[in-house]
Coordinates of C-alpha atoms and ligand atoms in Angstrom, one line a residue:
M1 CA 0.5 -3.3 -26.7
K2 CA -1.1 0.0 -25.7
P3 CA 1.0 2.5 -23.9
V4 CA 0.1 3.5 -20.3
C5 CA 0.1 6.9 -18.7
V6 CA 0.3 7.0 -14.9
L7 CA -0.9 9.9 -12.8
G8 CA 2.0 10.5 -10.5
N9 CA 5.7 9.9 -10.9
G10 CA 7.0 8.6 -7.6
Q11 CA 8.6 5.2 -7.1
L12 CA 5.4 3.3 -7.8
G13 CA 5.2 4.8 -11.3
R14 CA 8.9 4.1 -11.8
M15 CA 8.4 0.4 -10.9
L16 CA 5.3 0.2 -13.2
R17 CA 7.5 1.5 -16.0
Q18 CA 10.2 -1.0 -15.1
A19 CA 7.7 -3.9 -15.2
G20 CA 6.3 -2.8 -18.5
E21 CA 9.6 -2.7 -20.3
P22 CA 10.2 -6.5 -20.8
L23 CA 6.7 -6.9 -22.1
G24 CA 7.1 -4.1 -24.6
I25 CA 4.6 -1.9 -22.7
A26 CA 5.6 1.7 -22.7
V27 CA 4.7 3.3 -19.3
Y28 CA 4.8 7.0 -18.8
P29 CA 4.6 8.3 -15.2
V30 CA 3.2 11.8 -15.3
G31 CA 4.5 14.3 -12.8
L32 CA 4.1 18.0 -12.5
D33 CA 7.1 18.6 -14.9
A34 CA 5.6 16.4 -17.6
E35 CA 5.5 17.6 -21.2
P36 CA 2.2 16.7 -22.8
E37 CA 3.8 16.6 -26.3
A38 CA 6.0 13.7 -25.2
L39 CA 3.0 11.5 -24.2
P40 CA 1.0 9.3 -26.5
I41 CA -2.2 10.5 -24.7
Q42 CA -4.8 9.5 -27.2
Q43 CA -3.7 5.9 -27.6
S44 CA -3.0 5.3 -23.9
V45 CA -4.7 3.6 -21.1
I46 CA -4.6 5.8 -18.0
T47 CA -4.0 4.7 -14.5
A48 CA -2.7 6.2 -11.2
E49 CA -0.1 5.5 -8.6
I50 CA -1.6 7.9 -6.1
E51 CA -5.2 8.5 -4.9
R52 CA -5.0 12.2 -5.4
W53 CA -3.0 14.2 -7.9
P54 CA -2.3 17.9 -8.3
E55 CA -4.6 19.6 -10.8
T56 CA -2.9 20.8 -13.9
A57 CA -4.2 21.1 -17.5
L58 CA -2.5 17.8 -18.2
T59 CA -3.7 15.9 -15.2
R60 CA -7.3 17.2 -15.9
E61 CA -7.0 15.9 -19.4
L62 CA -5.8 12.4 -18.2
A63 CA -8.5 12.3 -15.5
R64 CA -11.2 13.0 -18.1
H65 CA -9.8 10.5 -20.6
A66 CA -12.2 7.8 -21.8
A67 CA -9.6 5.1 -21.1
F68 CA -8.9 6.1 -17.5
V69 CA -9.5 2.9 -15.6
N70 CA -11.2 3.1 -12.2
R71 CA -11.8 6.8 -12.4
D72 CA -14.6 7.0 -9.8
V73 CA -12.8 4.7 -7.4
F74 CA -10.0 7.1 -6.6
P75 CA -12.0 9.9 -4.9
L76 CA -14.1 7.3 -3.1
L77 CA -11.1 5.6 -1.5
A78 CA -9.0 8.8 -1.1
D79 CA -11.5 10.0 1.5
R80 CA -11.4 7.8 4.6
L81 CA -15.0 8.8 5.4
T82 CA -16.4 7.4 2.1
Q83 CA -13.9 4.5 2.3
K84 CA -15.2 3.5 5.8
Q85 CA -18.8 4.0 4.6
L86 CA -18.2 1.5 1.8
L87 CA -16.8 -1.1 4.2
D88 CA -19.8 -0.6 6.5
R89 CA -22.2 -0.9 3.6
L90 CA -20.6 -4.2 2.5
G91 CA -20.8 -5.4 6.1
L92 CA -17.0 -5.9 6.2
A93 CA -15.2 -5.8 9.6
T94 CA -13.2 -2.6 10.1
A95 CA -11.9 -0.7 13.2
P96 CA -15.0 0.9 14.8
W97 CA -15.1 4.5 13.7
Q98 CA -17.0 7.7 13.3
L99 CA -16.6 11.1 11.7
L100 CA -15.0 13.6 14.1
A101 CA -17.3 16.5 13.7
A102 CA -16.8 18.6 16.9
A103 CA -14.8 18.7 20.1
D104 CA -17.9 18.2 22.3
E105 CA -18.2 14.7 20.9
W106 CA -15.1 13.5 22.9
P107 CA -16.9 12.1 25.9
Q108 CA -19.2 10.0 23.8
I109 CA -16.3 8.9 21.5
F110 CA -14.3 7.5 24.4
T111 CA -17.4 5.8 25.9
R112 CA -18.1 4.2 22.5
L113 CA -14.5 3.4 21.3
G114 CA -12.5 2.9 24.4
E115 CA -9.5 4.6 25.9
L116 CA -7.3 4.9 22.8
A117 CA -8.6 6.9 19.9
I118 CA -6.8 7.1 16.5
V119 CA -7.6 10.3 14.7
K120 CA -6.9 10.2 10.9
R121 CA -7.1 12.9 8.3
R122 CA -9.8 12.1 5.8
T123 CA -7.5 12.9 2.9
G124 CA -3.8 13.2 2.2
G125 CA -2.3 11.2 5.1
Y126 CA 0.4 8.7 4.4
D127 CA 3.2 6.8 6.2
G128 CA 1.5 7.7 9.5
R129 CA 1.4 11.4 8.7
G130 CA -1.9 13.1 9.5
Q131 CA -2.6 10.8 12.4
W132 CA -2.9 11.3 16.2
R133 CA -3.1 8.7 18.9
L134 CA -5.2 10.2 21.7
R135 CA -6.3 9.4 25.2
A136 CA -9.0 11.4 26.9
A137 CA -6.4 13.7 28.5
D138 CA -4.8 14.6 25.1
T139 CA -7.7 15.8 23.1
A140 CA -6.8 19.5 23.5
T141 CA -3.6 18.9 21.6
L142 CA -5.5 18.1 18.4
P143 CA -5.5 21.1 15.9
A144 CA -8.9 22.8 15.7
E145 CA -8.9 22.4 11.9
C146 CA -9.2 18.6 12.4
Y147 CA -12.9 18.7 13.3
G148 CA -14.9 17.8 10.2
E149 CA -11.7 16.9 8.3
C150 CA -10.9 13.7 10.3
I151 CA -12.4 10.4 11.3
V152 CA -11.7 8.8 14.6
E153 CA -11.2 5.1 15.1
Q154 CA -10.9 2.7 18.0
G155 CA -7.2 1.9 18.8
I156 CA -7.0 -1.8 18.0
N157 CA -4.8 -4.0 20.1
F158 CA -3.9 -6.3 17.2
S159 CA -1.6 -9.3 17.3
G160 CA -0.2 -8.5 13.9
E161 CA -0.8 -6.7 10.6
V162 CA -1.2 -8.3 7.2
S163 CA -2.2 -7.1 3.8
L164 CA -3.7 -8.7 0.8
V165 CA -2.7 -7.6 -2.7
G166 CA -5.0 -8.9 -5.5
A167 CA -6.2 -8.0 -8.9
R168 CA -9.4 -8.0 -10.8
G169 CA -9.6 -8.3 -14.6
H170 CA -12.1 -6.7 -17.0
D171 CA -14.0 -10.0 -17.0
G172 CA -14.4 -9.8 -13.2
A173 CA -12.0 -12.6 -12.5
T174 CA -9.8 -12.1 -9.4
V175 CA -6.3 -13.3 -8.4
F176 CA -4.4 -12.9 -5.2
Y177 CA -1.0 -13.2 -3.7
P178 CA -0.5 -14.9 -0.3
L179 CA -1.0 -12.6 2.6
T180 CA 1.9 -10.3 3.5
H181 CA 2.9 -9.9 7.1
N182 CA 3.8 -6.2 7.8
L183 CA 5.7 -4.5 10.6
H184 CA 5.0 -0.8 10.9
Q185 CA 6.9 1.5 13.2
E186 CA 5.6 5.0 13.9
G187 CA 3.0 4.5 11.2
I188 CA 5.5 3.6 8.5
L189 CA 6.0 0.2 6.9
R190 CA 9.5 -1.1 7.8
T191 CA 9.5 -4.8 6.8
S192 CA 7.2 -7.3 5.1
V193 CA 7.3 -11.1 5.0
A194 CA 5.3 -13.3 2.7
L195 CA 5.0 -17.0 3.1
P196 CA 4.0 -19.3 0.2
Q197 CA 1.7 -21.3 2.5
P198 CA -0.3 -18.6 4.4
D199 CA -2.8 -19.4 7.2
R200 CA -5.7 -20.8 5.2
A201 CA -8.5 -19.3 7.3
L202 CA -7.0 -15.8 7.2
Q203 CA -6.2 -16.0 3.5
Q204 CA -9.7 -17.1 2.7
Q205 CA -11.3 -14.4 4.8
A206 CA -9.1 -11.7 3.3
E207 CA -9.8 -12.9 -0.3
Q208 CA -13.5 -12.9 0.4
M209 CA -13.3 -9.3 1.7
L210 CA -11.2 -7.9 -1.1
S211 CA -13.2 -9.7 -3.7
A212 CA -16.4 -8.2 -2.4
I213 CA -14.8 -4.7 -2.5
M214 CA -13.4 -5.1 -6.0
H215 CA -16.7 -6.5 -7.4
Q216 CA -18.8 -3.7 -5.7
L217 CA -16.5 -1.1 -7.3
N218 CA -16.3 -2.9 -10.6
Y219 CA -12.6 -2.4 -10.1
V220 CA -9.9 -3.4 -12.7
G221 CA -6.3 -3.7 -11.7
V222 CA -4.3 -4.2 -8.5
M223 CA -5.8 -3.3 -5.1
A224 CA -4.3 -3.6 -1.7
M225 CA -6.1 -4.2 1.6
E226 CA -4.3 -3.6 4.9
C227 CA -5.7 -5.5 7.9
F228 CA -5.3 -6.0 11.6
I229 CA -5.3 -9.5 13.0
V230 CA -7.5 -9.8 16.1
A231 CA -9.0 -12.8 17.9
E232 CA -12.1 -12.9 15.7
G233 CA -10.0 -12.8 12.5
L234 CA -9.3 -9.7 10.3
L235 CA -10.4 -6.1 10.6
I236 CA -9.8 -4.0 7.5
N237 CA -7.5 -1.0 8.3
E238 CA -7.5 0.6 4.8
L239 CA -7.6 0.1 1.1
A240 CA -5.3 1.3 -1.7
P241 CA -6.6 1.4 -5.3
R242 CA -3.1 0.8 -6.7
V243 CA 0.1 -1.1 -6.3
H244 CA 1.3 -1.0 -2.7
N245 CA 4.5 -1.0 -0.7
S246 CA 3.5 -4.2 1.0
G247 CA 3.5 -5.9 -2.4
H248 CA 7.0 -4.9 -3.4
W249 CA 8.3 -8.4 -2.5
T250 CA 6.5 -9.8 -5.5
Q251 CA 9.2 -8.2 -7.7
N252 CA 11.6 -11.0 -6.7
G253 CA 9.3 -13.5 -4.9
A254 CA 6.5 -14.2 -7.3
S255 CA 6.3 -15.3 -11.0
I256 CA 4.4 -12.1 -11.8
S257 CA 5.1 -8.9 -9.8
Q258 CA 2.2 -6.7 -8.6
F259 CA 3.4 -4.1 -11.1
E260 CA 3.2 -6.4 -14.1
L261 CA -0.1 -7.8 -12.7
H262 CA -1.6 -4.3 -12.7
L263 CA -0.5 -3.6 -16.2
R264 CA -1.9 -7.0 -17.4
A265 CA -5.2 -6.3 -15.8
I266 CA -5.7 -2.8 -17.2
L267 CA -4.5 -3.8 -20.6
K268 CA -6.8 -6.9 -20.8
L269 CA -3.9 -9.3 -20.9
P270 CA -4.0 -12.8 -19.4
L271 CA -4.2 -12.7 -15.6
P272 CA -3.3 -16.1 -14.1
T273 CA -2.7 -16.4 -10.4
P274 CA 1.0 -15.5 -9.7
V275 CA 3.1 -18.5 -8.5
V276 CA 4.9 -18.1 -5.2
N277 CA 7.2 -20.9 -4.3
A278 CA 9.4 -19.4 -1.6
P279 CA 9.2 -17.1 1.4
A280 CA 10.1 -13.5 0.7
V281 CA 11.2 -10.5 2.7
M282 CA 11.1 -6.8 1.9
V283 CA 13.1 -4.2 3.9
N284 CA 12.1 -0.6 3.3
L285 CA 15.0 1.8 3.1
I286 CA 13.8 4.9 5.0
G287 CA 16.0 8.0 5.1
T288 CA 19.1 5.8 4.5
E289 CA 21.9 6.5 2.0
V290 CA 22.6 3.8 -0.5
N291 CA 25.3 1.4 0.4
S292 CA 26.9 -0.8 -2.2
Q293 CA 28.0 -3.3 0.5
W294 CA 24.4 -4.6 0.5
L295 CA 25.2 -6.1 -2.8
S296 CA 27.8 -8.4 -1.3
E297 CA 24.9 -10.5 0.0
P298 CA 23.8 -12.6 -3.1
L299 CA 20.2 -13.0 -2.1
V300 CA 19.7 -9.2 -1.9
H301 CA 17.9 -7.4 -4.7
L302 CA 18.3 -3.6 -4.3
H303 CA 15.6 -1.3 -5.6
W304 CA 16.8 2.2 -5.3
Y305 CA 14.4 5.0 -6.2
E306 CA 17.0 7.7 -7.0
K307 CA 15.2 10.2 -4.7
E308 CA 16.9 12.7 -2.5
V309 CA 17.5 11.1 0.9
R310 CA 15.5 12.8 3.7
P311 CA 14.7 11.6 7.2
G312 CA 11.5 9.4 7.2
R313 CA 11.4 9.2 3.4
K314 CA 11.1 5.9 1.6
V315 CA 14.1 5.9 -0.8
G316 CA 14.4 2.3 -1.8
H317 CA 13.8 -1.3 -0.6
L318 CA 15.7 -4.6 -0.4
N319 CA 14.0 -7.8 -1.5
L320 CA 15.3 -11.3 -0.5
S321 CA 13.7 -14.6 -1.3
D322 CA 14.8 -18.3 -1.0
T323 CA 13.0 -21.6 -0.9
D324 CA 15.1 -22.5 2.1
S325 CA 14.0 -20.2 5.0
S326 CA 17.1 -20.9 7.0
R327 CA 19.2 -19.4 4.2
L328 CA 16.9 -16.4 4.2
I329 CA 17.3 -16.0 7.9
A330 CA 21.1 -16.2 7.6
A331 CA 21.1 -13.7 4.7
L332 CA 19.1 -11.3 7.0
A333 CA 21.6 -11.8 9.7
A334 CA 24.5 -11.0 7.3
L335 CA 22.6 -7.9 6.2
A336 CA 21.8 -6.5 9.6
P337 CA 25.3 -5.0 10.4
M338 CA 25.3 -3.2 7.0
L339 CA 22.2 -1.2 8.0
P340 CA 21.7 1.5 10.6
P341 CA 20.8 0.2 14.1
D342 CA 17.1 1.1 13.8
Y343 CA 16.7 -1.7 11.2
A344 CA 17.6 -4.4 13.7
G345 CA 14.1 -4.7 15.2
G346 CA 12.5 -5.2 11.8
I347 CA 15.1 -7.7 10.7
A348 CA 14.6 -9.8 13.9
W349 CA 10.9 -9.6 13.4
A350 CA 11.3 -10.9 9.8
Q351 CA 13.5 -13.7 11.0
N352 CA 10.9 -14.7 13.6
T353 CA 8.1 -14.6 11.1
L354 CA 10.1 -17.0 8.9
R355 CA 10.6 -19.5 11.6
Ligands
ATP401 N1 -7.1 1.9 14.6 C1 -5.8 1.6 14.8 N2 -5.4 0.9 15.8 C2 -4.1 0.6 16.1 N3 -3.1 1.0 15.2 C3 -3.5 1.7 14.1 C4 -4.8 2.0 13.8 N4 -4.8 2.7 12.7 C5 -3.6 2.7 12.2 N5 -2.7 2.1 13.1 C6 -1.3 1.9 12.9 O1 -0.7 3.0 12.1 C7 -0.3 2.4 10.8 C8 -0.6 3.4 9.7 O2 -2.0 3.6 9.7 P1 -2.7 3.8 8.3 O3 -2.4 2.6 7.4 O4 -4.2 4.1 8.5 O5 -2.1 5.1 7.8 P2 -1.4 5.7 6.5 O6 -0.6 6.8 7.0 O7 -2.4 6.0 5.5 O8 -0.4 4.6 6.0 P3 -0.1 4.2 4.5 O9 1.3 4.8 4.4 O10 -0.1 2.7 4.6 O11 -1.1 4.8 3.6 C9 -1.0 1.1 10.7 O12 -0.4 0.2 9.8 C10 -1.0 0.6 12.1 O13 0.2 0.1 12.5
MG402 MG1 -1.6 2.1 5.8

């Protein structure tokens, strides 16, 4: 098996490395402190766990490497302007949007998009950072540097959020997981629930959308598509050309995790559709210290990233899965008192989604 070098060394790179280990695939996440001599660069396949990486001599070498999979996709999707243009070109439903070029556009923007405008930085935003929710009275609060550097979208009154994680192989074949239901609070993913029998119409629509995108980009590997559910079906919120937080449940809820699936796709290994037999829940650990008490609940799988704990920072996640959803609901009830109070809403939401 060829080794894999990953641009970026956050938790996604760490989990790619963990997934490679049992298969005998050596995965090397590459951060700023990486030592080029320690990497088998020439023999490696190159991938990334982030859309943009800091420029160093090493990252430039990896980004130029002949075996860098999806090289041209990263800049295209890292910029929300070109990402939205791609969706429009493919005729795929997305939140109505435009480039925010100048402050004198505001009256026309509210006329066209309605009373709530969501301004998003074209590049570099994550976990709700680099985003502003604005009504007509608030536009003066937007930093001047945003003009030209942001897009503005219609605030969508969605009934829920889902994401689709799928993969495309070198031969163009695609596979998908069941849709994941996601609860975001203040722009950050708190909790995900996946059901083995998703709504068929939504699943089909989502698979058609993500297939069209992956084929258009000649993409290889795992891609995630975040969507809003509205009366007419799905609107695409955004795309991630990589493994994704909303797919973390697959580590313990699917026969092949999204991390292994990505490695299989980029290394031209067999890519069957992962089997999902049971509902699964993922609870993100955000700015919370690790607590060994969580392990007293036998359904809990702890994934701890060994990062410094800071407010608002994703530092780990808990996965739970069971064929019997009532056992899963009970396990979540047992877990709730072992977590800070702000987890209660997400846990109750997960329990409701399982019912
Ligand atoms: N147009 C919109 N209308 C309503 N809510 C929105 C809209 N855009 C974003 N949101 C809310 O904010 C969340 C984060 O937005 P988005 O996914 O665009 O940002 P992000 O910071 O890039 O997140 P990520 O960490 O997933 O990359 C969404 O999941 C959704 O809950
Ligand atoms: Mg998002």
